[in-house]
PDB file of C-alpha atoms in Angstrom:
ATOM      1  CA  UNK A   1       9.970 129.205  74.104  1.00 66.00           C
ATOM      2  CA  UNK A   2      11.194 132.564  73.034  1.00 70.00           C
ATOM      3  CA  UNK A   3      13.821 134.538  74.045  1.00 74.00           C
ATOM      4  CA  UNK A   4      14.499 135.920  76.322  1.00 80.00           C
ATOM      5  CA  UNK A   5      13.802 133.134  78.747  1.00 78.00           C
ATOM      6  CA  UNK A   6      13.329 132.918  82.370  1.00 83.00           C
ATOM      7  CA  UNK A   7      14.365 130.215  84.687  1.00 83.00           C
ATOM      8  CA  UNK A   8      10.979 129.852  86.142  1.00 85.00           C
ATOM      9  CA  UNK A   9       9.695 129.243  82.861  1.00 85.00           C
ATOM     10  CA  UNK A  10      11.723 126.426  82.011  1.00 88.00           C
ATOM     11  CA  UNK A  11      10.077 123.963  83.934  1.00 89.00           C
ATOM     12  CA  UNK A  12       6.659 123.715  82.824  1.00 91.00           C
ATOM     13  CA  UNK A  13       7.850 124.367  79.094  1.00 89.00           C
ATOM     14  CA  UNK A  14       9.997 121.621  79.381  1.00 92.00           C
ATOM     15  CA  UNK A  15       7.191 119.303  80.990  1.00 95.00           C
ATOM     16  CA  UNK A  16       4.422 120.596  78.530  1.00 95.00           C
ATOM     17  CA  UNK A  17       7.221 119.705  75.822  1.00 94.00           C
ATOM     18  CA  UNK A  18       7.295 116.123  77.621  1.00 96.00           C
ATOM     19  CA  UNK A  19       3.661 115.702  77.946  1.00 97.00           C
ATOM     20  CA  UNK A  20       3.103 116.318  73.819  1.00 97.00           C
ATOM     21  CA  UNK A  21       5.817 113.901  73.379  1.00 96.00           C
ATOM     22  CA  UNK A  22       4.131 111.093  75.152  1.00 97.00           C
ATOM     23  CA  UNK A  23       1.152 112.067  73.176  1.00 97.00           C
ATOM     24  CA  UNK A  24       2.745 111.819  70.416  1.00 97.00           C
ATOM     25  CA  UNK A  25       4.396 108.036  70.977  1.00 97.00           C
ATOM     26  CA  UNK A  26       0.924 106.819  72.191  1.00 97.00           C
ATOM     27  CA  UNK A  27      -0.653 107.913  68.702  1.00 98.00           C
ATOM     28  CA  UNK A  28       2.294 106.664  67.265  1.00 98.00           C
ATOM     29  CA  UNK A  29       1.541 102.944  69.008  1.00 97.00           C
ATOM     30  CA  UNK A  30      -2.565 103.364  68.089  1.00 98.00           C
ATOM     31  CA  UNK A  31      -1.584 104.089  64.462  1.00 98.00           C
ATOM     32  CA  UNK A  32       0.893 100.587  64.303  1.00 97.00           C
ATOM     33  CA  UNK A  33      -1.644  98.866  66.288  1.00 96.00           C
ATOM     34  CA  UNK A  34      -4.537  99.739  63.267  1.00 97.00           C
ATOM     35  CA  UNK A  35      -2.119  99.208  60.864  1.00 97.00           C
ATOM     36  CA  UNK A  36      -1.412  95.734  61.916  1.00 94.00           C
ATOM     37  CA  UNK A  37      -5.211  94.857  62.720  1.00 94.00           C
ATOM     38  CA  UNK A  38      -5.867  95.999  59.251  1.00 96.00           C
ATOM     39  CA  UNK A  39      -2.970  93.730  57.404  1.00 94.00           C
ATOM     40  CA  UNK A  40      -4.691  90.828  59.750  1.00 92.00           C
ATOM     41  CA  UNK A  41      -8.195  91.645  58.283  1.00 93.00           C
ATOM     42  CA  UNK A  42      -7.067  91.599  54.579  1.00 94.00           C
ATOM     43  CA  UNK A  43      -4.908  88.739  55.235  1.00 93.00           C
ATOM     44  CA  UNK A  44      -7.549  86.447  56.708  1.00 92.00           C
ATOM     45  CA  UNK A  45     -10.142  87.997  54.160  1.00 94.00           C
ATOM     46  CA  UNK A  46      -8.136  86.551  51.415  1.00 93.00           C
ATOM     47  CA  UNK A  47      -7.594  83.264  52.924  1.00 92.00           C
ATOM     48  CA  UNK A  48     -11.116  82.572  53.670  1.00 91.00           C
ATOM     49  CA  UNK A  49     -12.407  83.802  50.080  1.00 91.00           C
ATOM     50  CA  UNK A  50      -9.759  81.338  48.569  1.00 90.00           C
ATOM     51  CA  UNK A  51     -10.711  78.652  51.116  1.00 89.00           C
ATOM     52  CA  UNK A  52     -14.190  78.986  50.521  1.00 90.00           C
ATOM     53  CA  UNK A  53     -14.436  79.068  46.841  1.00 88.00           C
ATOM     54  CA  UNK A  54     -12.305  75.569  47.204  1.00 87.00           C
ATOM     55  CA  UNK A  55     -14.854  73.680  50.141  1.00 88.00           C
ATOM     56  CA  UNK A  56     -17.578  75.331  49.189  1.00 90.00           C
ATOM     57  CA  UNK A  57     -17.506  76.403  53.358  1.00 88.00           C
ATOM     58  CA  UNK A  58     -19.911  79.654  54.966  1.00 90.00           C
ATOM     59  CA  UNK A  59     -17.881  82.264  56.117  1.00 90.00           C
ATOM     60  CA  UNK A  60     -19.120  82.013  59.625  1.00 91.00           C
ATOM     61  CA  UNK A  61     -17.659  78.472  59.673  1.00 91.00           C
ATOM     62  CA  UNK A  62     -14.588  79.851  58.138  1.00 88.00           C
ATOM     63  CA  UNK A  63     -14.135  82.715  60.676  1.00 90.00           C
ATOM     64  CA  UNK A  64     -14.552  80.214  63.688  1.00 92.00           C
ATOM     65  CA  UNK A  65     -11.844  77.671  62.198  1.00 91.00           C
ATOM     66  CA  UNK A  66      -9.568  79.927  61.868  1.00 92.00           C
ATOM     67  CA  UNK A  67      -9.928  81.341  65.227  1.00 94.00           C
ATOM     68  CA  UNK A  68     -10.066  77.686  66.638  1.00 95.00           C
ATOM     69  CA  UNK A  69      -6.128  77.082  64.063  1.00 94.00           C
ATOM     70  CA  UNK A  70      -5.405  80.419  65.971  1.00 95.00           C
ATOM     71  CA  UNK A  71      -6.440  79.423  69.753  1.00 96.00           C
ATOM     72  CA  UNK A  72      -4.678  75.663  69.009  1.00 97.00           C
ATOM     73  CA  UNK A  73      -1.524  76.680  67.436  1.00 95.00           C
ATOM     74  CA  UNK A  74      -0.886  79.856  69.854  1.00 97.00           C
ATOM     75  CA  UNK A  75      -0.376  82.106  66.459  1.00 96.00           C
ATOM     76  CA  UNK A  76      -2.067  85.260  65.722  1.00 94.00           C
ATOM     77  CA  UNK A  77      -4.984  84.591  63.061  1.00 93.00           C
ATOM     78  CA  UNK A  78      -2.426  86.851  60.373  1.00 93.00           C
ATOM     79  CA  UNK A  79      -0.607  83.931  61.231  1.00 95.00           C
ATOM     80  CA  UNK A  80      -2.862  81.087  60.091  1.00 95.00           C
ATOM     81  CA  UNK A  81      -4.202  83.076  56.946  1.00 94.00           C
ATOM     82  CA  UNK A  82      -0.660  83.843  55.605  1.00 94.00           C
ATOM     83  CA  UNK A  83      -0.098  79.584  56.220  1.00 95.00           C
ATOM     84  CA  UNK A  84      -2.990  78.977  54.539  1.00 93.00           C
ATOM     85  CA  UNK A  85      -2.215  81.525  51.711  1.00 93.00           C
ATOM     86  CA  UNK A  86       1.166  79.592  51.499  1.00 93.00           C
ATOM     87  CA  UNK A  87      -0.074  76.313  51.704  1.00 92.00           C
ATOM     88  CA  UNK A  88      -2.987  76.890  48.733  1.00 90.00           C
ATOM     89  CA  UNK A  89       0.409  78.642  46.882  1.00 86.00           C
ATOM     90  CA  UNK A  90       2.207  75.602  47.112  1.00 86.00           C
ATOM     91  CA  UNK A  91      -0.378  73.468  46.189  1.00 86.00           C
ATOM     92  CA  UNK A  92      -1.023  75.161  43.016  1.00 81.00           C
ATOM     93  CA  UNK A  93       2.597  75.637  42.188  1.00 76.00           C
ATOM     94  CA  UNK A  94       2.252  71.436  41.976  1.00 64.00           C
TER      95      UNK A  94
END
């Protein structure tokens, strides 16, 4: 708003302000929400290639076990990749 400013103004400069704002927070949430979905998809990328150079296991069957860990366990399928990361980690650390 500029100056000088009118009462009757106020109120829809104020609410437009308000309606960019929750514009703004709902990007905000879509932008953490890709950012998240894409940390999953690298995560479980990784665990499957390193899971399926050591059984010798199709992707396809990969994908579905670790949706089935993911279903069982009641943990997000970043979740069961970063387990298995840890696990093969540990196991090589031996």
């Amino acid at each position: 708003m500029t100056k000088p400013w009118r009462t009757s103004d106020l109120k829809p400069a104020i609410r437009d302000r308000l309606s960019r704002f929750q514009e703004f927070r709902t990007m905000e949430g879509k932008v953490r929400d890709l950012e998240d979905h894409l940390a999953t998809r690298k995560m479980v990328e990784k665990a499957k290639g390193v899971l399926m150079e050591k059984y010798k296991i199709s992707e396809q069957r990969l994908v579905r076990r670790i949706q089935k860990a993911s279903m069982n366990k009641r943990k997000s399928m970043k979740d069961v990749a970063e387990a298995i990361l840890l696990a093969e980690d540990l196991q090589a650390g031996q």
